mmCIF file of C-alpha atoms in Angstrom:
data_model
loop_
_atom_site.group_PDB
_atom_site.id
_atom_site.type_symbol
_atom_site.label_atom_id
_atom_site.label_comp_id
_atom_site.label_asym_id
_atom_site.label_seq_id
_atom_site.Cartn_x
_atom_site.Cartn_y
_atom_site.Cartn_z
ATOM 1 C CA MET A 21 53.116 95.986 397.693
ATOM 2 C CA ARG A 22 56.336 97.729 396.953
ATOM 3 C CA ASN A 23 56.336 101.449 395.874
ATOM 4 C CA PHE A 24 55.356 102.106 392.146
ATOM 5 C CA GLY A 25 57.083 105.487 392.086
ATOM 6 C CA PRO A 26 55.898 108.325 389.691
ATOM 7 C CA SER A 27 53.027 107.294 387.485
ATOM 8 C CA ARG A 28 52.654 110.137 384.896
ATOM 9 C CA GLY A 29 53.623 109.336 381.322
ATOM 10 C CA ALA A 30 55.888 111.140 378.829
ATOM 11 C CA ASP A 31 54.920 114.700 378.052
ATOM 12 C CA ALA A 32 56.266 117.607 376.354
ATOM 13 C CA GLU A 33 58.781 118.277 379.206
ATOM 14 C CA THR A 34 60.041 114.749 379.497
ATOM 15 C CA ILE A 35 60.372 113.843 375.716
ATOM 16 C CA GLY A 36 63.839 114.270 374.518
ATOM 17 C CA LYS A 37 65.414 114.411 377.946
ATOM 18 C CA LYS A 38 68.167 111.997 378.943
ATOM 19 C CA VAL A 39 67.587 109.216 381.464
ATOM 20 C CA PRO A 40 68.523 110.127 385.025
ATOM 21 C CA ARG A 41 71.674 108.590 386.432
ATOM 22 C CA ARG A 42 72.116 106.810 389.776
ATOM 23 C CA LYS A 43 74.875 106.443 392.320
ATOM 24 C CA TYR A 44 76.220 102.964 391.899
ATOM 25 C CA ALA A 45 79.688 102.102 393.417
ATOM 26 C CA SER A 46 82.103 103.974 395.698
ATOM 27 C CA HIS A 47 85.224 105.722 394.569
ATOM 28 C CA GLY A 48 88.043 103.161 394.301
ATOM 29 C CA SER A 49 85.626 100.447 393.276
ATOM 30 C CA ARG A 50 86.229 98.400 390.174
ATOM 31 C CA LEU A 51 82.766 99.362 389.028
ATOM 32 C CA PRO A 52 81.503 102.828 387.752
ATOM 33 C CA CYS A 53 80.509 105.222 390.443
ATOM 34 C CA GLU A 54 77.306 106.039 388.685
ATOM 35 C CA LEU A 55 75.083 104.394 386.037
ATOM 36 C CA PRO A 56 72.159 105.433 383.833
ATOM 37 C CA SER A 57 68.941 104.243 385.604
ATOM 38 C CA LEU A 58 68.116 102.399 382.329
ATOM 39 C CA GLY A 59 70.667 100.455 380.400
ATOM 40 C CA LEU A 60 70.415 98.970 376.980
ATOM 41 C CA GLY A 61 70.070 95.098 377.019
ATOM 42 C CA CYS A 62 71.317 93.933 373.758
ATOM 43 C CA SER A 63 69.755 90.570 373.379
ATOM 44 C CA SER A 64 67.337 92.065 370.883
ATOM 45 C CA PHE A 65 70.196 92.645 368.436
ATOM 46 C CA SER A 66 69.437 89.136 367.139
ATOM 47 C CA THR A 67 66.395 87.227 365.747
ATOM 48 C CA PHE A 68 65.630 85.811 369.143
ATOM 49 C CA PHE A 69 62.504 87.768 369.394
ATOM 50 C CA ALA A 70 61.526 87.667 365.698
ATOM 51 C CA SER A 71 58.407 85.879 364.469
ATOM 52 C CA ASP A 72 58.793 82.048 363.815
ATOM 53 C CA ASP A 73 58.627 82.609 359.966
ATOM 54 C CA GLU A 74 61.412 85.124 359.654
ATOM 55 C CA ALA A 75 64.750 83.855 358.425
ATOM 56 C CA PRO A 76 67.370 83.889 361.210
ATOM 57 C CA LEU A 77 70.271 86.309 361.050
ATOM 58 C CA THR A 78 73.664 84.844 361.931
ATOM 59 C CA VAL A 79 77.300 85.777 362.137
ATOM 60 C CA ASP A 80 77.655 84.273 358.757
ATOM 61 C CA ASN A 81 75.068 86.087 356.946
ATOM 62 C CA MET A 82 74.936 89.475 358.693
ATOM 63 C CA SER A 83 76.540 92.698 357.306
ATOM 64 C CA ARG A 84 76.440 96.375 358.126
ATOM 65 C CA GLY A 85 74.192 96.991 355.201
ATOM 66 C CA HIS A 86 71.459 94.588 356.438
ATOM 67 C CA ALA A 87 68.314 96.604 357.174
ATOM 68 C CA ALA A 88 67.873 95.060 360.628
ATOM 69 C CA VAL A 89 71.536 95.655 361.466
ATOM 70 C CA LYS A 90 71.429 99.256 360.411
ATOM 71 C CA GLY A 91 68.417 99.775 362.708
ATOM 72 C CA TRP A 92 70.212 98.117 365.567
ATOM 73 C CA VAL A 93 73.278 100.350 365.086
ATOM 74 C CA GLU A 94 71.099 103.399 364.925
ATOM 75 C CA THR A 95 69.385 102.300 368.151
ATOM 76 C CA ILE A 96 72.671 102.190 369.990
ATOM 77 C CA ARG A 97 73.753 105.608 368.587
ATOM 78 C CA HIS A 98 70.476 107.213 369.564
ATOM 79 C CA ALA A 99 70.452 105.537 373.017
ATOM 80 C CA ILE A 100 74.075 106.779 373.760
ATOM 81 C CA LEU A 101 74.084 110.191 372.132
ATOM 82 C CA HIS A 102 70.567 111.453 372.638
ATOM 83 C CA ARG A 103 69.112 109.574 375.719
ATOM 84 C CA GLY A 104 72.177 109.059 377.885
ATOM 85 C CA ILE A 105 71.667 105.328 378.019
ATOM 86 C CA THR A 106 75.407 104.645 378.159
ATOM 87 C CA LEU A 107 75.450 101.026 379.450
ATOM 88 C CA LEU A 108 75.370 98.173 376.830
ATOM 89 C CA ASP A 109 74.854 94.664 378.093
ATOM 90 C CA THR A 110 75.599 91.939 375.586
ATOM 91 C CA ALA A 111 76.767 88.274 375.588
ATOM 92 C CA PRO A 112 78.023 85.755 372.920
ATOM 93 C CA TRP A 113 74.776 83.852 373.428
ATOM 94 C CA TYR A 114 72.816 86.768 372.192
ATOM 95 C CA GLY A 115 72.122 85.990 368.505
ATOM 96 C CA HIS A 116 75.158 83.617 368.881
ATOM 97 C CA GLY A 117 77.440 86.578 368.096
ATOM 98 C CA THR A 118 75.145 88.880 366.187
ATOM 99 C CA SER A 119 74.670 91.196 369.237
ATOM 100 C CA GLU A 120 78.406 91.659 370.035
ATOM 101 C CA ILE A 121 79.170 92.312 366.331
ATOM 102 C CA THR A 122 76.430 94.944 366.079
ATOM 103 C CA ILE A 123 77.936 96.695 368.997
ATOM 104 C CA GLY A 124 81.257 96.630 367.374
ATOM 105 C CA TYR A 125 79.752 98.262 364.335
ATOM 106 C CA ALA A 126 78.260 101.010 366.369
ATOM 107 C CA LEU A 127 81.276 101.587 368.569
ATOM 108 C CA SER A 128 83.726 101.699 365.537
ATOM 109 C CA ASP A 129 81.874 104.774 364.563
ATOM 110 C CA LEU A 130 81.141 106.253 367.985
ATOM 111 C CA LEU A 131 84.533 105.924 369.783
ATOM 112 C CA VAL A 132 87.130 108.592 369.241
ATOM 113 C CA HIS A 133 90.560 107.491 368.117
ATOM 114 C CA GLU A 134 93.981 108.969 369.000
ATOM 115 C CA ASP A 135 93.724 111.899 366.461
ATOM 116 C CA ASP A 136 90.016 112.445 366.686
ATOM 117 C CA ALA A 137 88.237 115.066 368.868
ATOM 118 C CA VAL A 138 85.169 114.411 371.008
ATOM 119 C CA GLY A 139 82.103 115.967 369.551
ATOM 120 C CA GLU A 140 78.389 115.623 369.190
ATOM 121 C CA SER A 141 78.823 112.219 367.423
ATOM 122 C CA ARG A 142 82.074 110.922 368.944
ATOM 123 C CA ILE A 143 82.807 109.901 372.454
ATOM 124 C CA HIS A 144 85.572 108.381 374.615
ATOM 125 C CA ARG A 145 85.560 104.747 375.551
ATOM 126 C CA SER A 146 85.422 105.961 379.312
ATOM 127 C CA SER A 147 82.043 107.558 378.633
ATOM 128 C CA ILE A 148 80.223 104.188 378.274
ATOM 129 C CA VAL A 149 79.930 100.965 380.082
ATOM 130 C CA THR A 150 80.131 97.732 378.103
ATOM 131 C CA ASN A 151 79.469 94.341 379.673
ATOM 132 C CA THR A 152 79.518 90.970 378.249
ATOM 133 C CA LYS A 153 79.357 87.289 379.504
ATOM 134 C CA VAL A 154 81.128 83.834 379.223
ATOM 135 C CA GLY A 155 79.803 80.313 379.481
ATOM 136 C CA ARG A 156 76.792 80.169 377.158
ATOM 137 C CA TYR A 157 77.276 80.189 373.432
ATOM 138 C CA GLU A 158 75.809 78.195 370.689
ATOM 139 C CA ALA A 159 72.151 76.866 369.896
ATOM 140 C CA ASP A 160 73.305 73.326 369.607
ATOM 141 C CA PRO A 161 72.847 71.758 373.073
ATOM 142 C CA LYS A 162 76.211 69.927 372.641
ATOM 143 C CA LEU A 163 77.934 73.351 372.158
ATOM 144 C CA GLN A 164 75.809 75.541 374.293
ATOM 145 C CA PHE A 165 77.651 75.645 377.522
ATOM 146 C CA ASP A 166 81.381 75.602 378.101
ATOM 147 C CA PHE A 167 82.802 76.938 381.452
ATOM 148 C CA THR A 168 86.401 75.669 381.013
ATOM 149 C CA TYR A 169 89.429 77.912 381.373
ATOM 150 C CA ASP A 170 90.501 77.793 377.724
ATOM 151 C CA ALA A 171 86.868 78.353 376.561
ATOM 152 C CA THR A 172 86.636 81.369 378.807
ATOM 153 C CA MET A 173 89.781 82.907 377.726
ATOM 154 C CA ASN A 174 89.118 82.444 373.983
ATOM 155 C CA SER A 175 85.549 83.819 374.488
ATOM 156 C CA VAL A 176 86.719 87.094 376.103
ATOM 157 C CA GLN A 177 89.252 87.696 373.377
ATOM 158 C CA ARG A 178 86.685 86.974 370.542
ATOM 159 C CA SER A 179 84.293 89.350 372.346
ATOM 160 C CA LEU A 180 86.828 92.019 372.483
ATOM 161 C CA ARG A 181 87.408 91.690 368.669
ATOM 162 C CA ARG A 182 83.725 91.670 367.990
ATOM 163 C CA CYS A 183 82.813 94.709 370.180
ATOM 164 C CA CYS A 184 85.769 96.691 368.870
ATOM 165 C CA CYS A 185 86.782 97.336 372.579
ATOM 166 C CA ARG A 186 90.172 97.115 374.336
ATOM 167 C CA TYR A 187 88.421 96.119 377.551
ATOM 168 C CA PHE A 188 84.977 95.359 379.079
ATOM 169 C CA ASP A 189 83.749 97.098 382.312
ATOM 170 C CA VAL A 190 82.312 93.810 383.589
ATOM 171 C CA ILE A 191 82.392 90.285 382.281
ATOM 172 C CA GLN A 192 79.756 88.091 383.826
ATOM 173 C CA ILE A 193 79.438 84.246 384.207
ATOM 174 C CA HIS A 194 76.333 83.409 382.120
ATOM 175 C CA ASP A 195 73.901 80.928 383.640
ATOM 176 C CA PRO A 196 76.185 79.128 386.047
ATOM 177 C CA GLU A 197 73.375 76.870 386.941
ATOM 178 C CA PHE A 198 74.183 74.887 383.862
ATOM 179 C CA ALA A 199 77.728 74.282 384.920
ATOM 180 C CA THR A 200 78.743 70.604 385.700
ATOM 181 C CA SER A 201 79.518 71.777 389.313
ATOM 182 C CA LEU A 202 80.385 74.447 391.502
ATOM 183 C CA SER A 203 83.960 73.145 391.399
ATOM 184 C CA GLU A 204 84.116 73.581 387.685
ATOM 185 C CA LEU A 205 83.284 77.298 388.130
ATOM 186 C CA LYS A 206 85.798 77.724 390.927
ATOM 187 C CA ASP A 207 88.579 75.621 389.277
ATOM 188 C CA GLU A 208 88.221 76.777 385.667
ATOM 189 C CA THR A 209 85.913 79.824 384.885
ATOM 190 C CA ILE A 210 86.809 82.006 387.863
ATOM 191 C CA PRO A 211 90.600 81.648 387.515
ATOM 192 C CA ALA A 212 90.195 82.594 383.803
ATOM 193 C CA LEU A 213 88.216 85.703 384.549
ATOM 194 C CA VAL A 214 90.638 86.647 387.317
ATOM 195 C CA GLU A 215 93.431 86.372 384.781
ATOM 196 C CA CYS A 216 91.408 88.472 382.299
ATOM 197 C CA ARG A 217 90.969 91.072 384.988
ATOM 198 C CA ARG A 218 94.756 91.072 385.565
ATOM 199 C CA LYS A 219 95.487 91.469 381.921
ATOM 200 C CA GLY A 220 93.211 94.514 381.679
ATOM 201 C CA TRP A 221 90.675 92.802 379.483
ATOM 202 C CA CYS A 222 88.000 93.615 382.017
ATOM 203 C CA LYS A 223 87.627 95.911 385.168
ATOM 204 C CA ALA A 224 85.263 93.760 387.159
ATOM 205 C CA ILE A 225 83.721 90.328 387.340
ATOM 206 C CA GLY A 226 79.971 89.667 387.747
ATOM 207 C CA ILE A 227 77.503 86.842 387.658
ATOM 208 C CA THR A 228 74.063 86.412 386.072
ATOM 209 C CA GLY A 229 71.577 83.673 385.925
ATOM 210 C CA TYR A 230 67.943 82.890 386.809
ATOM 211 C CA PRO A 231 68.033 80.901 390.060
ATOM 212 C CA LEU A 232 68.989 83.248 392.828
ATOM 213 C CA ALA A 233 69.986 80.455 395.016
ATOM 214 C CA VAL A 234 72.722 79.406 392.639
ATOM 215 C CA GLN A 235 74.034 82.940 392.496
ATOM 216 C CA HIS A 236 73.851 83.109 396.296
ATOM 217 C CA GLU A 237 75.752 79.913 396.686
ATOM 218 C CA LEU A 238 78.589 80.955 394.318
ATOM 219 C CA LEU A 239 78.873 84.572 395.893
ATOM 220 C CA VAL A 240 79.121 83.089 399.343
ATOM 221 C CA SER A 241 81.655 80.461 398.340
ATOM 222 C CA CYS A 242 83.920 82.765 396.475
ATOM 223 C CA ASN A 243 83.624 86.177 397.993
ATOM 224 C CA MET A 244 83.622 85.047 401.572
ATOM 225 C CA ASN A 245 86.447 82.579 401.197
ATOM 226 C CA SER A 246 88.984 84.480 399.070
ATOM 227 C CA ASP A 247 91.657 87.046 399.992
ATOM 228 C CA ASP A 248 90.485 89.172 397.113
ATOM 229 C CA THR A 249 86.819 89.857 396.198
ATOM 230 C CA VAL A 250 85.926 87.891 393.034
ATOM 231 C CA PHE A 251 82.507 89.208 392.267
ATOM 232 C CA ASP A 252 81.607 92.828 392.312
ATOM 233 C CA GLN A 253 78.266 92.575 390.588
ATOM 234 C CA SER A 254 75.049 90.466 390.273
ATOM 235 C CA LEU A 255 72.851 90.765 387.311
ATOM 236 C CA VAL A 256 69.386 89.175 387.883
ATOM 237 C CA TYR A 257 66.519 88.829 385.492
ATOM 238 C CA CYS A 258 62.639 88.426 385.761
ATOM 239 C CA HIS A 259 62.855 88.738 389.638
ATOM 240 C CA ASN A 260 62.223 92.600 389.682
ATOM 241 C CA ASN A 261 58.935 92.450 388.026
ATOM 242 C CA LEU A 262 55.298 92.965 388.499
ATOM 243 C CA HIS A 263 54.601 89.263 388.736
ATOM 244 C CA ASP A 264 57.940 88.223 390.576
ATOM 245 C CA MET A 265 59.539 90.287 393.276
ATOM 246 C CA SER A 266 61.545 87.338 394.678
ATOM 247 C CA LEU A 267 64.585 89.573 394.713
ATOM 248 C CA TYR A 268 63.214 91.207 397.880
ATOM 249 C CA ASP A 269 61.876 88.045 399.632
ATOM 250 C CA ASP A 270 63.176 88.863 403.149
ATOM 251 C CA GLN A 271 63.192 85.189 404.277
ATOM 252 C CA ALA A 272 65.152 83.691 401.438
ATOM 253 C CA PHE A 273 68.719 83.428 402.425
ATOM 254 C CA LEU A 274 71.401 83.453 405.133
ATOM 255 C CA TRP A 275 74.600 85.626 404.797
ATOM 256 C CA PRO A 276 77.833 84.772 406.692
ATOM 257 C CA ASN A 277 78.277 86.620 409.962
ATOM 258 C CA GLU A 278 74.735 88.085 409.779
ATOM 259 C CA ILE A 279 71.900 87.220 411.990
ATOM 260 C CA GLY A 280 68.623 85.996 410.606
ATOM 261 C CA ARG A 281 67.372 85.358 407.035
ATOM 262 C CA MET A 282 67.294 88.081 404.424
ATOM 263 C CA SER A 283 66.520 88.824 400.776
ATOM 264 C CA PHE A 284 68.897 88.317 397.865
ATOM 265 C CA ALA A 285 69.002 92.183 397.610
ATOM 266 C CA GLU A 286 70.051 92.486 401.157
ATOM 267 C CA CYS A 287 72.757 89.763 400.842
ATOM 268 C CA CYS A 288 74.272 91.770 397.932
ATOM 269 C CA GLU A 289 74.184 94.913 400.058
ATOM 270 C CA LYS A 290 75.913 93.130 402.905
ATOM 271 C CA GLY A 291 78.534 91.713 400.567
ATOM 272 C CA ASN A 292 79.048 95.033 398.672
ATOM 273 C CA ILE A 293 77.882 93.407 395.583
ATOM 274 C CA LYS A 294 76.109 95.794 393.177
ATOM 275 C CA LEU A 295 72.780 94.904 391.598
ATOM 276 C CA MET A 296 71.472 95.209 388.134
ATOM 277 C CA ALA A 297 68.205 93.833 386.959
ATOM 278 C CA ALA A 298 67.218 92.761 383.466
ATOM 279 C CA ALA A 299 63.969 91.889 381.586
ATOM 280 C CA PRO A 300 61.505 94.360 383.251
ATOM 281 C CA LEU A 301 58.884 93.094 380.696
ATOM 282 C CA SER A 302 59.785 89.521 381.564
ATOM 283 C CA MET A 303 60.972 88.666 378.097
ATOM 284 C CA GLY A 304 57.727 89.742 376.508
ATOM 285 C CA LEU A 305 55.222 88.409 379.151
ATOM 286 C CA LEU A 306 54.264 91.935 380.255
ATOM 287 C CA THR A 307 53.404 93.271 376.868
ATOM 288 C CA CYS A 308 50.135 93.568 374.898
ATOM 289 C CA SER A 309 51.590 91.175 372.218
ATOM 290 C CA GLY A 310 52.805 88.424 374.615
ATOM 291 C CA PRO A 311 55.916 86.326 374.828
ATOM 292 C CA PRO A 312 57.704 84.542 372.015
ATOM 293 C CA SER A 313 57.008 80.878 371.490
ATOM 294 C CA TRP A 314 60.138 79.710 373.204
ATOM 295 C CA HIS A 315 59.396 81.501 376.554
ATOM 296 C CA PRO A 316 59.649 79.161 379.573
ATOM 297 C CA ALA A 317 56.684 80.534 381.563
ATOM 298 C CA SER A 318 53.903 78.080 382.383
ATOM 299 C CA GLN A 319 50.492 78.375 380.760
ATOM 300 C CA ALA A 320 48.997 79.604 383.943
ATOM 301 C CA LEU A 321 51.446 82.642 384.138
ATOM 302 C CA ARG A 322 51.049 83.330 380.411
ATOM 303 C CA GLN A 323 47.273 83.608 380.909
ATOM 304 C CA ALA A 324 47.627 85.667 384.138
ATOM 305 C CA CYS A 325 49.916 88.167 382.322
ATOM 306 C CA ALA A 326 47.611 88.332 379.298
ATOM 307 C CA SER A 327 44.618 89.027 381.495
ATOM 308 C CA ALA A 328 46.706 91.801 383.352
ATOM 309 C CA ALA A 329 47.433 93.246 379.927
ATOM 310 C CA GLN A 330 43.813 93.216 378.914
ATOM 311 C CA LEU A 331 42.824 94.930 382.260
ATOM 312 C CA CYS A 332 45.443 97.754 381.682
ATOM 313 C CA GLU A 333 44.243 98.042 378.078
ATOM 314 C CA SER A 334 40.716 98.626 379.505
ATOM 315 C CA GLN A 335 42.059 101.421 381.550
ATOM 316 C CA GLU A 336 44.128 103.065 378.662
ATOM 317 C CA VAL A 337 47.337 101.982 380.277
ATOM 318 C CA ASP A 338 50.135 100.137 378.495
ATOM 319 C CA ILE A 339 51.209 97.154 380.641
ATOM 320 C CA ALA A 340 54.769 97.416 379.326
ATOM 321 C CA SER A 341 55.097 101.092 380.417
ATOM 322 C CA LEU A 342 53.596 100.088 383.822
ATOM 323 C CA ALA A 343 56.029 97.171 384.156
ATOM 324 C CA LEU A 344 58.962 99.423 383.250
ATOM 325 C CA LEU A 345 58.057 102.099 385.731
ATOM 326 C CA TYR A 346 57.640 99.434 388.476
ATOM 327 C CA ALA A 347 60.983 98.067 387.888
ATOM 328 C CA LEU A 348 62.730 101.488 387.767
ATOM 329 C CA SER A 349 61.164 102.496 390.976
ATOM 330 C CA GLN A 350 63.067 99.907 393.060
ATOM 331 C CA GLN A 351 65.934 101.818 394.435
ATOM 332 C CA GLU A 352 68.112 98.822 395.448
ATOM 333 C CA VAL A 353 68.763 98.145 391.768
ATOM 334 C CA GLY A 354 71.340 100.479 390.249
ATOM 335 C CA CYS A 355 70.410 99.965 386.532
ATOM 336 C CA VAL A 356 67.447 98.271 384.779
ATOM 337 C CA LEU A 357 68.244 96.667 381.449
#
């Protein structure tokens, strides 16, 4: 069993403090030299996790005055200004646009303009890290995935407008396992993202998806067979959790010019690809209330997590807090979302 790290809960000394920061990339890298240990995953700025009987919020019916949107904007402001959670991770897929638009509402108030002064409620763009994604978009299965060059370029420009940003720190390929082929990604998506990086629309390129094997294949194919490194970052999800630590399976993969099999985390270290990990609560599995109806977990896993939650509750422990502490204690991961 891997280290759980500190187990004490919040107390008078810790309440109100900003989250600690971790070293991330080296000087001269396209990535930040340090990150907050906890980032703000912005998929919840949507009705993805709402109850089934709630009316969905869409880009067509949302507004700054909507009660939920006002709460989301305040969450972003509080996270950045009062907790030091300065990394925002979003995607066009999250709320099919509502997440990015919410970030835009918040940043239009937070970021200083040319004639403004930095203060308690205004910050420079360089003080935050904003990441988004390309490739996955609409709920309609026919429109859900598009990894073509033109779609990628158009998506990045739309995301820049929505988020009120001149650039993103990282743009990630979203769920590449759903591309028609590896060739489509190499011939269409990646050239578009490299062009976005050249234009200054992003600083670095990343990859995110559930199957670690797909990420591994793409990282080896692109980073080891290119004059210039394509990918600087890998974002994994649901593999740095109490019920799934396959990120650290030391017999999982081979890496070029290295002897023996190793874990995906070790592959990233060998390839100088920096890790982030999302969904420490496994998209609701590791909570007392349980996951939403659309969650892909098997019934057996749902039951096991529900039993674990009950066991924790019997010991006056919140399973969500335990799961978050466990994810944060893994030092190979620069930031947990």
